[in-house]
Coordinates of C-alpha atoms and ligand atoms in Angstrom, one line a residue:
X277 CA -56.4 17.6 -31.5
X278 CA -55.1 21.2 -31.1
X279 CA -55.8 23.4 -28.2
X280 CA -54.7 26.9 -27.0
X281 CA -51.7 26.8 -24.5
X282 CA -52.4 26.9 -20.8
X283 CA -55.4 26.3 -21.2
X284 CA -81.9 9.2 -12.6
X285 CA -85.2 9.0 -13.1
X286 CA -87.5 8.8 -10.0
X287 CA -90.9 9.7 -11.5
X288 CA -93.7 10.1 -9.0
X289 CA -97.3 10.8 -10.1
X290 CA -98.7 12.4 -7.1
X291 CA -97.7 15.8 -8.4
X292 CA -100.3 17.9 -6.6
X293 CA -98.9 16.7 -3.3
X294 CA -95.4 17.4 -4.3
X295 CA -96.0 20.8 -5.3
X296 CA -98.1 21.4 -2.0
X297 CA -95.4 19.9 0.2
X298 CA -93.0 22.5 -0.9
X299 CA -95.2 25.3 0.7
X300 CA -94.6 23.9 4.2
X301 CA -91.1 25.3 4.2
X302 CA -91.4 29.0 5.2
X303 CA -87.8 29.7 4.0
X304 CA -88.7 28.5 0.6
X305 CA -91.6 31.0 0.3
X306 CA -89.5 33.9 1.6
X307 CA -86.5 33.0 -0.6
X308 CA -88.7 32.6 -3.7
X309 CA -90.2 36.1 -3.1
X310 CA -86.7 37.5 -2.9
X311 CA -85.7 35.9 -6.1
X312 CA -88.7 36.6 -8.1
X313 CA -87.5 40.0 -9.4
X314 CA -84.2 38.5 -10.5
X315 CA -85.7 35.5 -12.3
X316 CA -88.1 37.7 -14.5
X317 CA -87.7 37.1 -18.2
X318 CA -85.2 39.5 -19.7
X319 CA -86.5 41.3 -22.9
X320 CA -83.9 39.5 -25.1
X321 CA -82.5 36.5 -23.4
X322 CA -80.5 35.4 -26.5
X323 CA -78.3 38.6 -26.2
X324 CA -78.6 39.5 -22.5
X325 CA -77.8 36.1 -21.2
X326 CA -76.0 34.4 -24.1
X327 CA -74.4 37.2 -26.1
X328 CA -76.4 36.5 -29.3
X329 CA -75.5 32.8 -29.8
X330 CA -76.2 29.5 -28.1
X331 CA -74.4 26.3 -27.2
X332 CA -76.0 22.9 -28.0
X333 CA -75.9 22.1 -24.3
X334 CA -78.2 25.1 -23.7
X335 CA -80.9 23.0 -25.3
X336 CA -80.1 20.0 -23.1
X337 CA -80.8 22.0 -20.0
X338 CA -83.7 23.7 -21.6
X339 CA -85.3 20.2 -22.4
X340 CA -84.9 19.1 -18.7
X341 CA -86.3 22.3 -17.1
X342 CA -86.0 25.8 -18.6
X343 CA -86.3 27.5 -15.2
X344 CA -83.4 25.4 -14.0
X345 CA -81.4 26.2 -17.1
X346 CA -82.0 29.9 -16.4
X347 CA -80.8 29.6 -12.8
X348 CA -77.6 27.9 -14.1
X349 CA -76.8 30.8 -16.4
X350 CA -78.0 33.4 -13.9
X351 CA -77.3 31.9 -10.5
X352 CA -79.6 33.1 -7.7
X353 CA -78.1 35.5 -5.2
X354 CA -78.6 35.7 -1.4
X355 CA -79.4 38.9 0.4
X356 CA -75.7 39.6 0.6
X357 CA -75.3 39.4 -3.2
X358 CA -73.4 36.1 -3.1
X359 CA -74.2 33.2 -5.3
X360 CA -76.2 30.6 -3.4
X361 CA -75.3 27.6 -5.3
X362 CA -71.7 27.5 -6.7
X363 CA -69.4 25.2 -8.4
X364 CA -72.0 23.0 -10.1
X365 CA -69.3 22.1 -12.6
X366 CA -67.1 20.8 -9.8
X367 CA -69.7 18.2 -8.5
X368 CA -67.9 14.8 -8.3
X369 CA -70.2 13.2 -10.9
X370 CA -69.7 16.1 -13.4
X371 CA -66.0 16.1 -12.9
X372 CA -65.8 12.2 -13.3
X373 CA -67.7 12.6 -16.5
X374 CA -65.4 15.4 -17.9
X375 CA -62.3 13.3 -16.9
X376 CA -63.7 10.3 -18.8
X377 CA -64.4 12.4 -21.9
X378 CA -60.8 13.6 -21.8
X379 CA -59.5 10.1 -21.5
X380 CA -61.5 8.9 -24.4
X381 CA -60.2 11.7 -26.6
X382 CA -56.7 10.8 -25.7
X383 CA -57.3 7.1 -26.8
X384 CA -57.4 8.2 -30.6
X385 CA -55.9 11.7 -30.6
X386 CA -52.6 13.4 -29.6
X387 CA -53.0 16.8 -28.0
X388 CA -50.9 19.8 -29.5
X389 CA -50.8 23.1 -27.7
X390 CA -50.5 26.3 -29.6
X391 CA -49.8 30.0 -28.6
X392 CA -52.9 32.2 -29.3
X393 CA -52.8 36.0 -29.4
X394 CA -56.4 36.9 -30.1
X395 CA -59.9 35.6 -30.3
X396 CA -59.5 35.0 -34.1
X397 CA -56.7 32.6 -33.2
X398 CA -59.0 30.7 -30.8
X399 CA -61.6 30.2 -33.4
X400 CA -59.0 29.3 -36.0
X401 CA -57.9 26.4 -33.8
X402 CA -61.5 25.2 -33.7
X403 CA -61.7 25.4 -37.5
X404 CA -58.5 23.6 -37.9
X405 CA -59.7 20.9 -35.7
X406 CA -62.8 20.5 -37.8
X407 CA -60.6 20.4 -41.0
X408 CA -58.4 17.7 -39.5
X409 CA -61.3 15.7 -38.4
X410 CA -62.8 15.9 -41.9
X411 CA -59.5 14.7 -43.3
X412 CA -59.4 11.8 -40.9
X413 CA -63.0 10.8 -41.7
X414 CA -62.3 11.0 -45.4
X415 CA -59.5 8.4 -44.8
X416 CA -61.9 6.2 -42.9
X417 CA -60.7 7.0 -39.4
X418 CA -63.1 8.0 -36.6
X419 CA -62.6 11.4 -34.7
X420 CA -63.6 12.6 -31.3
X421 CA -64.3 16.0 -29.9
X422 CA -65.3 17.7 -33.2
X423 CA -66.3 21.4 -33.0
X424 CA -69.5 22.3 -34.9
X425 CA -71.4 25.3 -35.7
X426 CA -74.4 26.4 -37.8
X427 CA -77.9 27.8 -37.8
X428 CA -79.9 24.6 -37.8
X429 CA -83.2 24.5 -39.7
X430 CA -83.3 28.3 -40.4
X431 CA -84.5 29.1 -36.9
X432 CA -82.3 32.3 -37.1
X433 CA -80.1 31.4 -34.1
X434 CA -76.4 30.7 -34.4
X435 CA -75.4 27.6 -32.3
X436 CA -72.0 26.0 -31.6
X437 CA -71.1 22.8 -30.0
X438 CA -68.7 19.8 -29.7
X439 CA -69.6 16.4 -31.1
X440 CA -68.3 13.6 -29.0
X441 CA -67.5 11.3 -31.8
X442 CA -68.1 10.7 -35.6
X443 CA -67.4 7.0 -36.3
X444 CA -66.5 6.1 -39.7
X445 CA -67.2 2.7 -41.1
X446 CA -64.0 2.0 -43.1
X447 CA -65.8 -0.3 -45.5
X448 CA -68.8 1.7 -46.4
X449 CA -67.6 5.2 -45.5
X450 CA -70.9 5.7 -43.5
X451 CA -70.6 8.1 -40.7
X452 CA -72.4 7.5 -37.3
X453 CA -72.7 10.1 -34.7
X454 CA -71.9 8.9 -31.1
X455 CA -72.5 10.8 -27.9
X456 CA -70.7 9.5 -24.8
X457 CA -72.7 9.7 -21.5
X458 CA -71.4 8.8 -18.1
X459 CA -73.7 7.6 -15.3
X460 CA -73.3 7.5 -11.5
X461 CA -75.7 4.5 -11.4
X462 CA -75.3 1.3 -13.5
X463 CA -78.3 1.7 -15.5
X464 CA -79.5 3.7 -18.5
X465 CA -81.4 7.0 -17.6
X466 CA -85.1 7.4 -17.5
X467 CA -87.2 8.8 -20.5
X468 CA -87.0 12.3 -19.2
X469 CA -83.2 12.4 -19.3
X470 CA -83.1 10.4 -22.5
X471 CA -85.2 13.0 -24.2
X472 CA -82.7 15.7 -23.4
X473 CA -79.8 13.7 -24.8
X474 CA -81.8 12.9 -28.0
X475 CA -82.5 16.6 -28.5
X476 CA -78.7 17.3 -28.3
X477 CA -77.9 14.6 -30.8
X478 CA -80.5 15.8 -33.2
X479 CA -79.1 19.2 -33.1
X480 CA -75.6 17.9 -33.9
X481 CA -77.1 15.7 -36.6
X482 CA -78.8 18.7 -38.3
X483 CA -75.8 21.0 -38.1
X484 CA -73.5 18.4 -39.4
X485 CA -75.9 17.5 -42.4
X486 CA -76.2 21.3 -43.2
X487 CA -72.5 21.8 -43.3
X488 CA -71.8 18.7 -45.4
X489 CA -74.5 19.4 -47.9
X490 CA -73.5 23.1 -48.2
X491 CA -76.9 24.3 -46.8
X492 CA -75.0 26.3 -44.2
X493 CA -72.3 28.3 -45.9
X494 CA -72.5 31.7 -44.2
X495 CA -69.2 33.3 -43.4
X496 CA -70.9 36.6 -42.4
X497 CA -73.2 34.9 -40.0
X498 CA -70.1 33.2 -38.5
X499 CA -68.2 36.4 -38.2
X500 CA -71.2 38.4 -36.8
X501 CA -72.4 36.0 -34.1
X502 CA -68.9 35.1 -32.8
X503 CA -67.9 38.8 -33.2
X504 CA -64.8 38.0 -35.2
X505 CA -62.8 39.9 -37.7
X506 CA -62.5 37.5 -40.7
X507 CA -59.7 39.6 -42.3
X508 CA -57.5 39.9 -39.2
X509 CA -54.1 38.1 -39.7
X510 CA -53.8 35.1 -37.5
X511 CA -50.9 34.8 -35.0
X512 CA -47.7 33.1 -35.9
X513 CA -48.4 30.1 -33.7
X514 CA -51.7 29.3 -35.3
X515 CA -50.4 29.9 -38.8
X516 CA -47.4 27.5 -38.2
X517 CA -49.8 24.9 -37.1
X518 CA -52.0 25.5 -40.1
X519 CA -48.9 25.0 -42.4
X520 CA -47.7 22.0 -40.6
X521 CA -51.1 20.2 -40.6
X522 CA -51.5 18.0 -43.6
X523 CA -54.1 20.1 -45.2
X524 CA -54.2 22.2 -48.3
X525 CA -54.0 25.5 -46.6
X526 CA -50.6 27.0 -47.2
X527 CA -52.2 30.3 -48.5
X528 CA -54.2 30.8 -45.4
X529 CA -53.6 34.0 -43.5
X530 CA -56.9 34.8 -41.9
X531 CA -60.3 33.3 -40.7
X532 CA -62.0 34.1 -44.1
X533 CA -59.6 31.8 -46.0
X534 CA -59.6 29.2 -43.2
X535 CA -63.4 29.2 -43.3
X536 CA -63.3 28.5 -47.1
X537 CA -60.9 25.6 -46.4
X538 CA -63.2 24.3 -43.6
X539 CA -66.4 24.6 -45.8
X540 CA -64.8 22.8 -48.7
X541 CA -63.4 19.9 -46.4
X542 CA -66.9 19.4 -45.0
X543 CA -68.4 19.2 -48.4
X544 CA -66.4 16.0 -49.1
X545 CA -68.1 14.2 -46.3
X546 CA -71.6 12.5 -46.1
X547 CA -74.7 13.0 -44.0
X548 CA -75.0 11.2 -40.6
X549 CA -76.1 7.6 -41.1
X550 CA -77.2 6.7 -37.6
X551 CA -77.1 8.3 -34.2
X552 CA -76.1 6.5 -31.0
X553 CA -75.8 7.4 -27.2
X554 CA -73.3 5.1 -25.3
X555 CA -73.9 5.0 -21.6
X556 CA -70.9 4.2 -19.4
X557 CA -70.8 3.5 -15.7
X558 CA -68.5 6.0 -13.9
X559 CA -67.3 3.6 -11.2
X560 CA -65.7 1.0 -13.3
X561 CA -66.0 2.5 -16.7
X562 CA -68.0 -0.5 -18.1
X563 CA -70.4 -0.1 -20.9
X564 CA -74.1 0.1 -19.6
X565 CA -75.7 0.2 -22.9
X566 CA -76.1 1.7 -26.4
X567 CA -79.3 3.4 -27.5
X568 CA -80.1 4.5 -31.0
X569 CA -81.8 7.9 -31.6
X570 CA -84.1 8.3 -34.5
X571 CA -84.1 11.7 -36.1
X572 CA -87.6 13.0 -37.1
X573 CA -87.1 16.3 -38.8
X574 CA -90.7 17.4 -38.2
X575 CA -90.6 16.7 -34.5
X576 CA -87.1 18.2 -34.3
X577 CA -88.2 21.5 -35.8
X578 CA -91.2 21.7 -33.6
X579 CA -89.1 21.3 -30.5
X580 CA -86.4 23.7 -31.8
X581 CA -89.0 26.3 -32.7
X582 CA -90.5 26.1 -29.2
X583 CA -87.1 26.2 -27.4
X584 CA -85.9 29.3 -29.6
X585 CA -89.1 31.1 -29.0
X586 CA -87.9 31.7 -25.4
X587 CA -84.5 32.9 -26.5
X588 CA -86.1 35.3 -28.9
X589 CA -88.1 36.7 -26.0
X590 CA -91.4 35.5 -27.7
X591 CA -92.8 33.7 -24.5
X592 CA -92.0 33.6 -20.8
X593 CA -89.9 31.0 -19.1
X594 CA -91.3 27.6 -18.3
X595 CA -90.6 25.3 -15.2
X596 CA -91.5 21.6 -15.5
X597 CA -95.0 20.5 -16.1
X598 CA -96.9 19.0 -13.1
X599 CA -96.3 15.4 -14.2
X600 CA -92.6 16.2 -14.0
X601 CA -92.7 17.7 -10.6
X602 CA -90.6 14.9 -9.2
X603 CA -87.6 16.6 -10.8
X604 CA -87.9 19.6 -8.3
X605 CA -87.2 17.2 -5.5
X606 CA -83.6 16.6 -6.6
X607 CA -83.0 20.1 -8.2
X608 CA -80.2 22.3 -6.7
X609 CA -82.6 25.3 -7.0
X610 CA -85.7 23.7 -5.5
X611 CA -85.6 26.0 -2.4
X612 CA -85.5 29.3 -4.4
X613 CA -87.4 28.3 -7.5
X614 CA -90.1 30.9 -8.2
X615 CA -91.9 28.5 -10.7
X616 CA -92.1 25.8 -8.0
X617 CA -93.6 28.3 -5.5
X618 CA -96.2 29.4 -8.0
X619 CA -97.2 25.8 -8.8
X620 CA -97.3 25.1 -5.1
X621 CA -99.6 28.0 -4.4
X622 CA -101.9 27.1 -7.3
X623 CA -102.2 23.5 -6.1
X624 CA -102.8 24.6 -2.5
X625 CA -105.6 26.8 -3.7
X626 CA -107.0 24.0 -5.9
X627 CA -106.9 21.4 -3.0
X628 CA -108.4 24.0 -0.7
X629 CA -111.3 24.6 -3.1
X630 CA -111.7 20.8 -3.4
X631 CA -112.0 20.5 0.5
X632 CA -114.5 23.3 0.6
X633 CA -116.7 21.6 -2.0
X634 CA -116.5 18.4 -0.1
Ligands
SF4_190 FE1 -87.2 23.4 -12.5 FE2 -88.4 22.2 -10.4 FE3 -85.8 23.0 -10.3 FE4 -87.7 24.8 -10.3 S1 -87.4 23.4 -8.7 S2 -85.8 24.9 -11.5 S3 -89.3 24.0 -11.8 S4 -86.7 21.5 -11.7

């Protein structure tokens, strides 16, 4: 694998009370007022928040709670302008998960570091990793940490991601998509979390299938959304790596040519056969369980259309539904969340009216 140098479910049904409980904290109300302005929907979130393209992981956060995803991308500030909750990526559980992913990658792949001189070089490395992965899969070997890109199901949004593993059955040449999830507790997650994982895998599945069938073959979209100059000459370090890789790419000088090689290699592969999630216990690295994900194109497209309508500015942001209010109790942004405040006020009013009627 080539890189640039240097470089629990606790569902509770008494949702009305949960919302109303949160009103008891005066600080919450004051803080939520303060942040309301900041959390308003930008006119064009796809461009103002995400620079015109999305990561697959954006959809995972969105499937859990859109409001929370927004806070992670635009962290709330206090009166002094400082970020209230920092370093979510350095939480012990997140760090342990990242370390275990890195270990798994090294089990079957050797890292090589390359000098990069421009953005085009960085993206050339990603394409080269895809080409090398395609070559390995064609020879019946599995690959991990495979970059992927595309505009799944014609929703008009360019998406990038990294697939944990494509497993190749050496006998049948069938390809399975595997996502590796680590857990703090020794159990598989609840349905709410599983749904976010399933969404992630279905997006990978769709992007993979569209690349291998040639449905996505759009160099202009790639250049436009990633803001790349396809004709710029790649740096010497990257060109050396391309020449030394055992791929048919001696002629390649720029991203335009490397994209052609990438699309052509992908076309030699097959669509995904089955999709799995492997859950592993962080403490002793033992396998908790393997769950199969069923891909239903119609349901997938409905979910994608709904998710993307937010990014296109066609609707306002949503927090969790009332039956999922239990998520707020363990949310890092619970104390400043404007959605939670709004729901708490609505429920307080509703309960008040009920009391008056009685
Ligand atoms: Fe979402 Fe609840 Fe967190 Fe608000 S408090 S961001 S609604 S999970």
